[in-house]
C-alpha atoms as a PDB file:
ATOM      1  CA  UNK A   1     170.812 -76.856 -94.688  1.00  0.00           C
ATOM      2  CA  UNK A   2     170.125 -75.806 -98.273  1.00  0.00           C
ATOM      3  CA  UNK A   3     173.063 -75.343-100.621  1.00  0.00           C
ATOM      4  CA  UNK A   4     174.093 -71.691-101.124  1.00  0.00           C
ATOM      5  CA  UNK A   5     173.089 -71.703-104.812  1.00  0.00           C
ATOM      6  CA  UNK A   6     169.528 -72.728-103.851  1.00  0.00           C
ATOM      7  CA  UNK A   7     169.386 -69.955-101.262  1.00  0.00           C
ATOM      8  CA  UNK A   8     170.635 -67.439-103.855  1.00  0.00           C
ATOM      9  CA  UNK A   9     167.944 -68.596-106.272  1.00  0.00           C
ATOM     10  CA  UNK A  10     165.091 -68.323-103.729  1.00  0.00           C
ATOM     11  CA  UNK A  11     166.082 -65.198-101.767  1.00  0.00           C
ATOM     12  CA  UNK A  12     165.133 -62.559-104.396  1.00  0.00           C
ATOM     13  CA  UNK A  13     161.699 -64.162-104.907  1.00  0.00           C
ATOM     14  CA  UNK A  14     160.640 -63.927-101.283  1.00  0.00           C
ATOM     15  CA  UNK A  15     159.172 -60.461-101.789  1.00  0.00           C
ATOM     16  CA  UNK A  16     156.398 -61.996-103.910  1.00  0.00           C
ATOM     17  CA  UNK A  17     153.346 -63.738-102.448  1.00  0.00           C
ATOM     18  CA  UNK A  18     153.434 -66.434-105.150  1.00  0.00           C
ATOM     19  CA  UNK A  19     156.919 -67.467-103.956  1.00  0.00           C
ATOM     20  CA  UNK A  20     155.618 -67.693-100.377  1.00  0.00           C
ATOM     21  CA  UNK A  21     152.836 -69.957-101.602  1.00  0.00           C
ATOM     22  CA  UNK A  22     155.294 -72.172-103.503  1.00  0.00           C
ATOM     23  CA  UNK A  23     157.523 -72.500-100.455  1.00  0.00           C
ATOM     24  CA  UNK A  24     154.504 -73.069 -98.217  1.00  0.00           C
ATOM     25  CA  UNK A  25     153.475 -75.978-100.417  1.00  0.00           C
ATOM     26  CA  UNK A  26     156.977 -77.433-100.046  1.00  0.00           C
ATOM     27  CA  UNK A  27     156.817 -76.947 -96.278  1.00  0.00           C
ATOM     28  CA  UNK A  28     153.490 -78.802 -96.084  1.00  0.00           C
ATOM     29  CA  UNK A  29     154.987 -81.652 -98.138  1.00  0.00           C
ATOM     30  CA  UNK A  30     157.991 -81.771 -95.789  1.00  0.00           C
ATOM     31  CA  UNK A  31     155.744 -81.949 -92.736  1.00  0.00           C
ATOM     32  CA  UNK A  32     153.529 -84.580 -94.318  1.00  0.00           C
ATOM     33  CA  UNK A  33     156.523 -86.720 -95.284  1.00  0.00           C
ATOM     34  CA  UNK A  34     158.318 -85.971 -92.016  1.00  0.00           C
ATOM     35  CA  UNK A  35     161.481 -84.797 -93.731  1.00  0.00           C
ATOM     36  CA  UNK A  36     163.352 -81.496 -93.494  1.00  0.00           C
ATOM     37  CA  UNK A  37     162.254 -78.698 -95.825  1.00  0.00           C
ATOM     38  CA  UNK A  38     165.738 -78.683 -97.326  1.00  0.00           C
ATOM     39  CA  UNK A  39     165.227 -82.290 -98.480  1.00  0.00           C
ATOM     40  CA  UNK A  40     162.092 -81.292-100.409  1.00  0.00           C
ATOM     41  CA  UNK A  41     163.663 -78.136-101.857  1.00  0.00           C
ATOM     42  CA  UNK A  42     166.683 -80.067-103.148  1.00  0.00           C
ATOM     43  CA  UNK A  43     164.638 -82.595-105.119  1.00  0.00           C
ATOM     44  CA  UNK A  44     165.240 -82.255-108.834  1.00  0.00           C
ATOM     45  CA  UNK A  45     161.620 -81.501-109.744  1.00  0.00           C
ATOM     46  CA  UNK A  46     161.379 -78.891-106.988  1.00  0.00           C
ATOM     47  CA  UNK A  47     164.618 -77.188-108.098  1.00  0.00           C
ATOM     48  CA  UNK A  48     163.284 -77.070-111.667  1.00  0.00           C
ATOM     49  CA  UNK A  49     159.993 -75.522-110.486  1.00  0.00           C
ATOM     50  CA  UNK A  50     161.781 -72.915-108.378  1.00  0.00           C
ATOM     51  CA  UNK A  51     164.177 -72.117-111.214  1.00  0.00           C
ATOM     52  CA  UNK A  52     161.271 -71.676-113.625  1.00  0.00           C
ATOM     53  CA  UNK A  53     159.478 -69.429-111.131  1.00  0.00           C
ATOM     54  CA  UNK A  54     162.633 -67.371-110.640  1.00  0.00           C
ATOM     55  CA  UNK A  55     163.096 -66.926-114.403  1.00  0.00           C
ATOM     56  CA  UNK A  56     159.487 -65.829-114.849  1.00  0.00           C
ATOM     57  CA  UNK A  57     159.694 -63.384-111.962  1.00  0.00           C
ATOM     58  CA  UNK A  58     163.046 -62.022-113.152  1.00  0.00           C
ATOM     59  CA  UNK A  59     161.599 -61.460-116.617  1.00  0.00           C
ATOM     60  CA  UNK A  60     158.203 -60.043-115.591  1.00  0.00           C
ATOM     61  CA  UNK A  61     158.712 -58.641-112.095  1.00  0.00           C
ATOM     62  CA  UNK A  62     155.709 -57.605-110.024  1.00  0.00           C
ATOM     63  CA  UNK A  63     153.348 -57.818-113.011  1.00  0.00           C
ATOM     64  CA  UNK A  64     154.249 -61.456-113.638  1.00  0.00           C
ATOM     65  CA  UNK A  65     154.030 -62.218-109.913  1.00  0.00           C
ATOM     66  CA  UNK A  66     150.498 -60.794-109.805  1.00  0.00           C
ATOM     67  CA  UNK A  67     149.502 -62.740-112.942  1.00  0.00           C
ATOM     68  CA  UNK A  68     150.869 -65.981-111.458  1.00  0.00           C
ATOM     69  CA  UNK A  69     149.054 -65.302-108.185  1.00  0.00           C
ATOM     70  CA  UNK A  70     145.758 -64.748-110.026  1.00  0.00           C
ATOM     71  CA  UNK A  71     146.328 -67.939-112.024  1.00  0.00           C
ATOM     72  CA  UNK A  72     147.063 -69.875-108.813  1.00  0.00           C
ATOM     73  CA  UNK A  73     143.984 -68.409-107.081  1.00  0.00           C
ATOM     74  CA  UNK A  74     141.742 -69.386-110.012  1.00  0.00           C
ATOM     75  CA  UNK A  75     143.091 -72.969-109.959  1.00  0.00           C
ATOM     76  CA  UNK A  76     142.663 -73.154-106.189  1.00  0.00           C
ATOM     77  CA  UNK A  77     139.043 -72.012-106.483  1.00  0.00           C
ATOM     78  CA  UNK A  78     138.418 -74.636-109.176  1.00  0.00           C
ATOM     79  CA  UNK A  79     139.944 -77.360-106.963  1.00  0.00           C
ATOM     80  CA  UNK A  80     137.879 -76.197-103.989  1.00  0.00           C
ATOM     81  CA  UNK A  81     134.695 -76.297-106.056  1.00  0.00           C
ATOM     82  CA  UNK A  82     135.541 -79.780-107.318  1.00  0.00           C
ATOM     83  CA  UNK A  83     136.294 -80.947-103.762  1.00  0.00           C
ATOM     84  CA  UNK A  84     132.975 -79.545-102.535  1.00  0.00           C
ATOM     85  CA  UNK A  85     131.132 -81.307-105.365  1.00  0.00           C
ATOM     86  CA  UNK A  86     132.881 -84.580-104.537  1.00  0.00           C
ATOM     87  CA  UNK A  87     131.964 -84.155-100.865  1.00  0.00           C
ATOM     88  CA  UNK A  88     128.344 -83.536-101.836  1.00  0.00           C
ATOM     89  CA  UNK A  89     128.353 -86.722-103.917  1.00  0.00           C
ATOM     90  CA  UNK A  90     129.993 -88.617-101.022  1.00  0.00           C
ATOM     91  CA  UNK A  91     127.148 -87.640 -98.741  1.00  0.00           C
ATOM     92  CA  UNK A  92     124.350 -88.786-101.075  1.00  0.00           C
ATOM     93  CA  UNK A  93     122.837 -92.091 -99.964  1.00  0.00           C
ATOM     94  CA  UNK A  94     121.610 -94.760-102.349  1.00  0.00           C
ATOM     95  CA  UNK A  95     118.633 -96.853-101.226  1.00  0.00           C
ATOM     96  CA  UNK A  96     118.900-100.412-102.548  1.00  0.00           C
ATOM     97  CA  UNK A  97     116.567-103.377-102.359  1.00  0.00           C
ATOM     98  CA  UNK A  98     117.060-106.234 -99.889  1.00  0.00           C
ATOM     99  CA  UNK A  99     118.328-108.714-102.501  1.00  0.00           C
ATOM    100  CA  UNK A 100     120.962-106.283-103.802  1.00  0.00           C
ATOM    101  CA  UNK A 101     122.053-105.432-100.268  1.00  0.00           C
ATOM    102  CA  UNK A 102     122.360-109.118 -99.362  1.00  0.00           C
ATOM    103  CA  UNK A 103     124.724-109.610-102.324  1.00  0.00           C
ATOM    104  CA  UNK A 104     126.729-106.528-101.368  1.00  0.00           C
ATOM    105  CA  UNK A 105     126.983-107.675 -97.740  1.00  0.00           C
ATOM    106  CA  UNK A 106     128.135-111.164 -98.817  1.00  0.00           C
ATOM    107  CA  UNK A 107     130.807-109.653-101.074  1.00  0.00           C
ATOM    108  CA  UNK A 108     131.870-107.214 -98.341  1.00  0.00           C
ATOM    109  CA  UNK A 109     132.191-110.064 -95.811  1.00  0.00           C
ATOM    110  CA  UNK A 110     134.291-112.145 -98.233  1.00  0.00           C
ATOM    111  CA  UNK A 111     136.637-109.222 -98.900  1.00  0.00           C
ATOM    112  CA  UNK A 112     136.792-108.501 -95.166  1.00  0.00           C
ATOM    113  CA  UNK A 113     137.954-112.063 -94.497  1.00  0.00           C
ATOM    114  CA  UNK A 114     140.463-111.856 -97.373  1.00  0.00           C
ATOM    115  CA  UNK A 115     141.821-108.714 -95.723  1.00  0.00           C
ATOM    116  CA  UNK A 116     142.226-110.497 -92.389  1.00  0.00           C
ATOM    117  CA  UNK A 117     144.124-113.340 -94.074  1.00  0.00           C
ATOM    118  CA  UNK A 118     146.459-110.867 -95.812  1.00  0.00           C
ATOM    119  CA  UNK A 119     146.932-108.940 -92.554  1.00  0.00           C
ATOM    120  CA  UNK A 120     147.856-112.111 -90.652  1.00  0.00           C
ATOM    121  CA  UNK A 121     150.371-112.990 -93.391  1.00  0.00           C
ATOM    122  CA  UNK A 122     151.961-109.566 -93.007  1.00  0.00           C
ATOM    123  CA  UNK A 123     150.741-108.238 -96.352  1.00  0.00           C
ATOM    124  CA  UNK A 124     149.385-104.914 -95.135  1.00  0.00           C
ATOM    125  CA  UNK A 125     149.002-103.449 -98.640  1.00  0.00           C
ATOM    126  CA  UNK A 126     146.827-106.379 -99.763  1.00  0.00           C
ATOM    127  CA  UNK A 127     144.772-106.156 -96.572  1.00  0.00           C
ATOM    128  CA  UNK A 128     144.300-102.437 -97.143  1.00  0.00           C
ATOM    129  CA  UNK A 129     143.145-103.027-100.723  1.00  0.00           C
ATOM    130  CA  UNK A 130     140.718-105.799 -99.682  1.00  0.00           C
ATOM    131  CA  UNK A 131     139.210-103.691 -96.918  1.00  0.00           C
ATOM    132  CA  UNK A 132     138.911-100.634 -99.175  1.00  0.00           C
ATOM    133  CA  UNK A 133     137.124-102.719-101.795  1.00  0.00           C
ATOM    134  CA  UNK A 134     134.909-104.231 -99.110  1.00  0.00           C
ATOM    135  CA  UNK A 135     134.067-100.792 -97.704  1.00  0.00           C
ATOM    136  CA  UNK A 136     133.197 -99.594-101.211  1.00  0.00           C
ATOM    137  CA  UNK A 137     130.485-102.282-101.381  1.00  0.00           C
ATOM    138  CA  UNK A 138     128.648-100.556 -98.523  1.00  0.00           C
ATOM    139  CA  UNK A 139     129.609 -96.931 -99.118  1.00  0.00           C
ATOM    140  CA  UNK A 140     126.466 -94.738 -99.313  1.00  0.00           C
ATOM    141  CA  UNK A 141     124.193 -97.804 -99.498  1.00  0.00           C
ATOM    142  CA  UNK A 142     121.105 -98.173 -97.305  1.00  0.00           C
ATOM    143  CA  UNK A 143     117.930-100.184 -97.147  1.00  0.00           C
ATOM    144  CA  UNK A 144     114.559 -98.457 -96.827  1.00  0.00           C
ATOM    145  CA  UNK A 145     114.555 -96.131 -93.776  1.00  0.00           C
ATOM    146  CA  UNK A 146     111.947 -98.248 -91.985  1.00  0.00           C
ATOM    147  CA  UNK A 147     114.270-101.312 -92.076  1.00  0.00           C
ATOM    148  CA  UNK A 148     116.052-100.346 -88.850  1.00  0.00           C
ATOM    149  CA  UNK A 149     117.538-103.775 -88.136  1.00  0.00           C
ATOM    150  CA  UNK A 150     118.888-104.149 -91.679  1.00  0.00           C
ATOM    151  CA  UNK A 151     120.422-100.678 -91.681  1.00  0.00           C
ATOM    152  CA  UNK A 152     121.982-101.360 -88.261  1.00  0.00           C
ATOM    153  CA  UNK A 153     123.649-104.504 -89.672  1.00  0.00           C
ATOM    154  CA  UNK A 154     125.004-102.441 -92.564  1.00  0.00           C
ATOM    155  CA  UNK A 155     126.278 -99.753 -90.195  1.00  0.00           C
ATOM    156  CA  UNK A 156     127.956-102.315 -87.932  1.00  0.00           C
ATOM    157  CA  UNK A 157     129.829-104.004 -90.784  1.00  0.00           C
ATOM    158  CA  UNK A 158     130.639-100.697 -92.463  1.00  0.00           C
ATOM    159  CA  UNK A 159     132.078 -99.334 -89.221  1.00  0.00           C
ATOM    160  CA  UNK A 160     134.283-102.411 -88.758  1.00  0.00           C
ATOM    161  CA  UNK A 161     135.562-102.100 -92.323  1.00  0.00           C
ATOM    162  CA  UNK A 162     136.314 -98.397 -91.949  1.00  0.00           C
ATOM    163  CA  UNK A 163     138.324 -99.052 -88.788  1.00  0.00           C
ATOM    164  CA  UNK A 164     140.221-101.820 -90.596  1.00  0.00           C
ATOM    165  CA  UNK A 165     140.954 -99.467 -93.488  1.00  0.00           C
ATOM    166  CA  UNK A 166     142.134 -96.837 -91.015  1.00  0.00           C
ATOM    167  CA  UNK A 167     144.395 -99.297 -89.186  1.00  0.00           C
ATOM    168  CA  UNK A 168     146.017-100.533 -92.411  1.00  0.00           C
ATOM    169  CA  UNK A 169     146.385 -96.970 -93.709  1.00  0.00           C
ATOM    170  CA  UNK A 170     148.182 -95.985 -90.498  1.00  0.00           C
ATOM    171  CA  UNK A 171     150.547 -98.940 -90.872  1.00  0.00           C
ATOM    172  CA  UNK A 172     151.257 -97.900 -94.491  1.00  0.00           C
ATOM    173  CA  UNK A 173     151.696 -94.228 -93.613  1.00  0.00           C
ATOM    174  CA  UNK A 174     148.637 -93.160 -95.650  1.00  0.00           C
ATOM    175  CA  UNK A 175     147.636 -90.562 -93.082  1.00  0.00           C
ATOM    176  CA  UNK A 176     144.845 -88.833 -95.001  1.00  0.00           C
ATOM    177  CA  UNK A 177     143.205 -92.194 -95.844  1.00  0.00           C
ATOM    178  CA  UNK A 178     143.467 -93.214 -92.183  1.00  0.00           C
ATOM    179  CA  UNK A 179     141.887 -89.986 -91.009  1.00  0.00           C
ATOM    180  CA  UNK A 180     139.094 -90.112 -93.601  1.00  0.00           C
ATOM    181  CA  UNK A 181     138.209 -93.715 -92.703  1.00  0.00           C
ATOM    182  CA  UNK A 182     138.225 -92.949 -88.964  1.00  0.00           C
ATOM    183  CA  UNK A 183     136.063 -89.846 -89.551  1.00  0.00           C
ATOM    184  CA  UNK A 184     133.623 -91.902 -91.622  1.00  0.00           C
ATOM    185  CA  UNK A 185     133.453 -94.532 -88.855  1.00  0.00           C
ATOM    186  CA  UNK A 186     132.725 -91.789 -86.321  1.00  0.00           C
ATOM    187  CA  UNK A 187     129.957 -90.480 -88.587  1.00  0.00           C
ATOM    188  CA  UNK A 188     128.311 -93.886 -88.160  1.00  0.00           C
ATOM    189  CA  UNK A 189     128.902 -94.066 -84.395  1.00  0.00           C
ATOM    190  CA  UNK A 190     130.366 -91.007 -82.703  1.00  0.00           C
ATOM    191  CA  UNK A 191     131.003 -92.991 -79.501  1.00  0.00           C
ATOM    192  CA  UNK A 192     133.142 -95.662 -81.169  1.00  0.00           C
ATOM    193  CA  UNK A 193     136.312 -95.710 -79.062  1.00  0.00           C
ATOM    194  CA  UNK A 194     138.414 -97.541 -81.653  1.00  0.00           C
ATOM    195  CA  UNK A 195     137.522 -94.979 -84.312  1.00  0.00           C
ATOM    196  CA  UNK A 196     138.430 -92.145 -81.935  1.00  0.00           C
ATOM    197  CA  UNK A 197     141.742 -93.822 -81.198  1.00  0.00           C
ATOM    198  CA  UNK A 198     142.580 -94.157 -84.870  1.00  0.00           C
END
């Protein structure tokens, strides 16, 4: 369903891997947004990017295509490294004292209730924000390992908050946030049926 001029612009580039990657990125965006690929490709910013790519490939040919591919690969490796570092930081646990944890739990409970009020009033975005902030109070926080009952209380509340975040994210169409929250809830309790459902 693309206009003929867009097809004429893209067709000669298809012999280059970098063009495949660019179109693949557009296809992923179309799937994520649940719109046809043609809708993504016809957006002004996308047309400008494709036009710029076409001009560079027309001017530099295979040499420019290879240079662009190497540049893309280097950026992708940098992003992957950054993502892995962020994941490593996400998995580090911070042990806090009982007094600090009590304050964090109180704040998390208040924000949880605020989220429920917003949800009941139909303000899903506000509920989502409250629950995200509440979840952040408990994220990566633990008491001493020997405090089993205290850590269980933290896990129980944290799991509830993550499922709330996931539910609100689903309602808002924030699919990656919903999946991440559900995965995090399952990391706490892999038999949690609500988390599996979400």
